[in-house]
Amino acid sequence: MNSNNHGGNKVVATVDGKNITRARVMAAMEALYGKETLHSLVNDEVMERAAKEYGIQVTEDEVDLEIALTSSTQDLDTSLKIFEEQQVR
């Protein structure tokens, strides 16, 4: 096996005797999410470069706090959507 294909020919599922390979799954995911993923990777690199350039460092506590705040905001958004849906009925 070629070490560069990362198991692309590996069968990951079989449906009625027809194999679905890892390469097929990856191609489908790339078609669906490729642009978003590329955008995210580029943003990550730009942010990392800017952080290094300006000497910005983030602690684990700051990361944990941001995750908690983001999670609570998403929970609130979900609750508001459910409330709005109930009001429409």
N, CA, C and O of each residue as an XYZ file, in Angstrom:
356
protein
N       0.842     -1.189      0.000
C       0.000      0.000      0.000
C       0.881      1.245      0.000
O       1.884      1.287      0.711
N       0.532      2.227     -0.763
C       1.246      3.491     -0.814
C       0.992      4.254      0.480
O      -0.159      4.447      0.872
N       2.053      4.685      1.141
C       1.896      5.369      2.424
C       1.249      6.735      2.271
O       0.805      7.313      3.263
N       1.184      7.271      1.049
C       0.595      8.584      0.852
C      -0.926      8.573      0.739
O      -1.554      9.626      0.843
N      -1.537      7.390      0.524
C      -2.982      7.412      0.337
C      -3.739      7.220      1.641
O      -4.967      7.291      1.651
N      -3.032      6.976      2.742
C      -3.646      6.869      4.065
C      -4.814      5.890      4.081
O      -5.849      6.161      4.690
N      -4.648      4.761      3.417
C      -5.693      3.751      3.419
C      -6.878      4.094      2.561
O      -7.990      3.657      2.857
N      -6.686      4.865      1.500
C      -7.778      5.318      0.648
C      -8.580      4.199      0.026
O      -9.773      4.356     -0.234
N      -7.932      3.062     -0.216
C      -8.634      1.930     -0.803
C      -9.254      1.027      0.254
O      -9.901      0.034     -0.078
N      -9.062      1.359      1.505
C      -9.599      0.557      2.596
C     -11.130      0.605      2.562
O     -11.721      1.678      2.436
N     -11.755     -0.544      2.672
C     -13.215     -0.626      2.694
C     -13.677     -0.263      4.098
O     -13.264     -0.879      5.079
N     -14.542      0.748      4.181
C     -15.041      1.199      5.478
C     -16.486      0.783      5.719
O     -16.968      0.831      6.851
N     -17.177      0.375      4.658
C     -18.555     -0.107      4.784
C     -18.895     -0.925      3.548
O     -18.298     -0.767      2.483
N     -19.861     -1.791      3.723
C     -20.354     -2.590      2.609
C     -21.868     -2.558      2.646
O     -22.470     -2.814      3.689
N     -22.492     -2.246      1.515
C     -23.951     -2.203      1.410
C     -24.365     -3.128      0.274
O     -24.000     -2.913     -0.882
N     -25.115     -4.140      0.610
C     -25.564     -5.128     -0.381
C     -24.412     -5.636     -1.245
O     -24.544     -5.785     -2.460
N     -23.287     -5.896     -0.593
C     -22.130     -6.430     -1.298
C     -21.289     -5.395     -2.018
O     -20.247     -5.735     -2.578
N     -21.713     -4.145     -2.020
C     -20.953     -3.082     -2.686
C     -20.097     -2.352     -1.655
O     -20.602     -1.870     -0.641
N     -18.800     -2.277     -1.929
C     -17.863     -1.665     -0.995
C     -17.869     -0.136     -1.090
O     -17.987      0.443     -2.170
N     -17.741      0.483      0.063
C     -17.543      1.932      0.141
C     -16.148      2.124      0.725
O     -15.864      1.679      1.837
N     -15.281      2.789     -0.034
C     -13.894      2.966      0.401
C     -13.719      4.263      1.177
O     -14.545      5.174      1.116
N     -12.629      4.311      1.896
C     -12.298      5.525      2.637
C     -12.129      6.694      1.661
O     -12.534      7.816      1.964
N     -11.539      6.439      0.506
C     -11.339      7.492     -0.495
C     -12.678      8.079     -0.943
O     -12.799      9.290     -1.129
N     -13.671      7.225     -1.113
C     -14.996      7.704     -1.528
C     -15.629      8.569     -0.439
O     -16.233      9.605     -0.719
N     -15.479      8.123      0.801
C     -16.011      8.905      1.929
C     -15.315     10.257      2.004
O     -15.967     11.286      2.184
N     -13.994     10.256      1.866
C     -13.231     11.499      1.951
C     -13.595     12.453      0.812
O     -13.678     13.663      1.021
N     -13.811     11.913     -0.394
C     -14.192     12.756     -1.532
C     -15.556     13.395     -1.286
O     -15.761     14.569     -1.595
N     -16.486     12.622     -0.730
C     -17.815     13.165     -0.435
C     -17.726     14.246      0.637
O     -18.384     15.282      0.537
N     -16.912     14.005      1.662
C     -16.755     15.003      2.725
C     -16.096     16.279      2.191
O     -16.469     17.390      2.568
N     -15.118     16.099      1.313
C     -14.458     17.268      0.728
C     -15.443     18.091     -0.098
O     -15.419     19.321     -0.061
N     -16.308     17.401     -0.843
C     -17.297     18.109     -1.651
C     -18.270     18.889     -0.774
O     -18.683     19.995     -1.122
N     -18.631     18.305      0.361
C     -19.596     18.959      1.254
C     -18.969     20.031      2.134
O     -19.561     21.088      2.347
N     -17.767     19.760      2.648
C     -17.184     20.632      3.666
C     -15.829     21.206      3.303
O     -15.221     21.904      4.115
N     -15.343     20.932      2.113
C     -13.993     21.336      1.741
C     -13.739     22.827      1.826
O     -12.716     23.256      2.360
N     -14.662     23.621      1.305
C     -14.469     25.075      1.292
C     -14.443     25.628      2.720
O     -13.599     26.458      3.056
N     -15.378     25.160      3.558
C     -15.412     25.604      4.955
C     -14.145     25.189      5.690
O     -13.582     25.965      6.462
N     -13.703     23.966      5.445
C     -12.512     23.452      6.115
C     -11.281     24.242      5.705
O     -10.469     24.614      6.552
N     -11.139     24.499      4.413
C     -10.007     25.295      3.933
C     -10.038     26.688      4.555
O      -9.009     27.189      5.008
N     -11.196     27.305      4.577
C     -11.341     28.633      5.169
C     -10.913     28.611      6.639
O     -10.203     29.506      7.097
N     -11.342     27.599      7.361
C     -10.996     27.462      8.773
C      -9.491     27.278      8.964
O      -8.896     27.896      9.846
N      -8.878     26.429      8.138
C      -7.434     26.201      8.239
C      -6.644     27.472      7.938
O      -5.663     27.772      8.618
N      -7.072     28.212      6.925
C      -6.397     29.474      6.589
C      -6.540     30.458      7.746
O      -5.565     31.104      8.132
N      -7.738     30.579      8.299
C      -7.942     31.483      9.438
C      -7.070     31.095     10.622
O      -6.490     31.959     11.280
N      -6.978     29.802     10.895
C      -6.138     29.335     12.003
C      -4.687     29.763     11.804
O      -4.042     30.249     12.732
N      -4.180     29.579     10.583
C      -2.790     29.945     10.300
C      -2.571     31.457     10.424
O      -1.565     31.900     10.977
N      -3.517     32.240      9.907
C      -3.402     33.703      9.981
C      -3.430     34.157     11.439
O      -2.638     35.009     11.843
N      -4.340     33.588     12.225
C      -4.436     33.970     13.637
C      -3.179     33.570     14.407
O      -2.701     34.324     15.255
N      -2.649     32.391     14.114
C      -1.436     31.943     14.797
C      -0.254     32.846     14.452
O       0.539     33.205     15.323
N      -0.145     33.206     13.185
C       0.940     34.098     12.768
C       0.815     35.466     13.438
O       1.805     36.027     13.907
N      -0.407     36.000     13.478
C      -0.619     37.307     14.111
C      -0.320     37.241     15.604
O       0.273     38.166     16.161
N      -0.725     36.157     16.252
C      -0.461     36.008     17.687
C       1.042     35.996     17.953
O       1.507     36.628     18.901
N       1.803     35.283     17.127
C       3.256     35.247     17.297
C       3.862     36.614     17.026
O       4.741     37.068     17.759
N       3.387     37.270     15.971
C       3.925     38.581     15.587
C       3.718     39.617     16.686
O       4.592     40.449     16.932
N       2.567     39.568     17.344
C       2.245     40.561     18.365
C       2.475     40.049     19.778
O       2.114     40.718     20.746
N       3.072     38.871     19.906
C       3.403     38.333     21.223
C       2.191     37.983     22.064
O       2.239     38.075     23.291
N       1.121     37.589     21.430
C      -0.106     37.242     22.161
C      -0.028     35.782     22.581
O       0.238     34.899     21.766
N      -0.264     35.546     23.862
C      -0.293     34.185     24.381
C      -1.603     33.983     25.122
O      -2.090     34.881     25.809
N      -2.164     32.797     24.973
C      -3.444     32.482     25.599
C      -3.220     31.340     26.577
O      -2.592     30.336     26.239
N      -3.739     31.499     27.797
C      -3.587     30.462     28.808
C      -4.685     29.410     28.669
O      -5.697     29.648     28.009
N      -4.485     28.256     29.286
C      -5.495     27.196     29.282
C      -6.778     27.690     29.949
O      -7.877     27.350     29.510
N      -6.642     28.495     31.013
C      -7.825     29.029     31.695
C      -8.645     29.925     30.775
O      -9.875     29.887     30.805
N      -7.968     30.732     29.959
C      -8.671     31.596     29.009
C      -9.395     30.766     27.945
O     -10.516     31.091     27.554
N      -8.755     29.705     27.485
C      -9.385     28.816     26.505
C     -10.613     28.157     27.125
O     -11.676     28.112     26.505
N     -10.467     27.644     28.350
C     -11.588     26.995     29.040
C     -12.753     27.959     29.236
O     -13.912     27.579     29.065
N     -12.450     29.198     29.594
C     -13.496     30.201     29.784
C     -14.221     30.485     28.471
O     -15.450     30.564     28.450
N     -13.485     30.639     27.388
C     -14.099     30.910     26.081
C     -14.983     29.752     25.648
O     -16.073     29.967     25.118
N     -14.523     28.526     25.870
C     -15.329     27.348     25.527
C     -16.617     27.346     26.338
O     -17.691     27.084     25.797
N     -16.519     27.635     27.631
C     -17.704     27.670     28.493
C     -18.675     28.759     28.045
O     -19.884     28.530     28.006
N     -18.160     29.935     27.706
C     -19.019     31.035     27.256
C     -19.692     30.691     25.936
O     -20.882     30.953     25.760
N     -18.948     30.112     25.015
C     -19.509     29.719     23.722
C     -20.585     28.667     23.909
O     -21.645     28.737     23.286
N     -20.319     27.707     24.754
C     -21.279     26.637     25.014
C     -22.559     27.185     25.630
O     -23.656     26.791     25.233
N     -22.429     28.086     26.591
C     -23.620     28.646     27.237
C     -24.419     29.499     26.272
O     -25.647     29.529     26.350
N     -23.749     30.195     25.360
C     -24.433     30.998     24.342
C     -25.206     30.092     23.388
O     -26.339     30.399     23.018
N     -24.595     28.982     22.993
C     -25.274     28.041     22.101
C     -26.482     27.430     22.794
O     -27.531     27.242     22.177
N     -26.333     27.118     24.088
C     -27.463     26.575     24.852
C     -28.604     27.584     24.902
O     -29.771     27.214     24.776
N     -28.266     28.858     25.086
C     -29.278     29.906     25.129
C     -29.961     30.037     23.772
O     -31.184     30.160     23.701
N     -29.177     30.009     22.694
C     -29.755     30.084     21.350
C     -30.734     28.939     21.114
O     -31.815     29.143     20.560
N     -30.355     27.738     21.535
C     -31.225     26.575     21.374
C     -32.506     26.754     22.176
O     -33.595     26.454     21.686
N     -32.383     27.237     23.399
C     -33.556     27.454     24.246
C     -34.486     28.495     23.637
O     -35.706     28.333     23.663
N     -33.915     29.563     23.090
C     -34.733     30.602     22.471
C     -35.457     30.078     21.235
O     -36.615     30.428     21.008
N     -34.795     29.249     20.434
C     -35.441     28.671     19.253
C     -36.606     27.786     19.658
O     -37.671     27.841     19.043
N     -36.416     26.975     20.683
C     -37.491     26.098     21.160
C     -38.656     26.944     21.662
O     -39.815     26.644     21.376
N     -38.349     27.999     22.410
C     -39.389     28.888     22.928
C     -40.157     29.532     21.786
O     -41.387     29.586     21.815
N     -39.435     30.025     20.773
C     -40.082     30.671     19.633
C     -40.965     29.687     18.869
O     -42.061     30.043     18.438
N     -40.493     28.450     18.701
C     -41.288     27.445     18.009
C     -42.563     27.144     18.772
O     -43.612     26.925     18.167
N     -42.485     27.130     20.098
C     -43.668     26.858     20.916
C     -44.649     28.010     20.856
O     -45.860     27.802     20.929
N     -44.134     29.227     20.722
C     -44.996     30.404     20.642
C     -45.773     30.440     19.337
O     -46.902     30.931     19.299
N     -45.172     29.919     18.255
C     -45.803     29.919     16.944
C     -46.996     28.961     16.911
O     -47.966     29.196     16.190
N     -46.921     27.892     17.686
C     -47.987     26.875     17.682
C     -49.219     27.375     18.307
O     -50.210     26.650     18.386
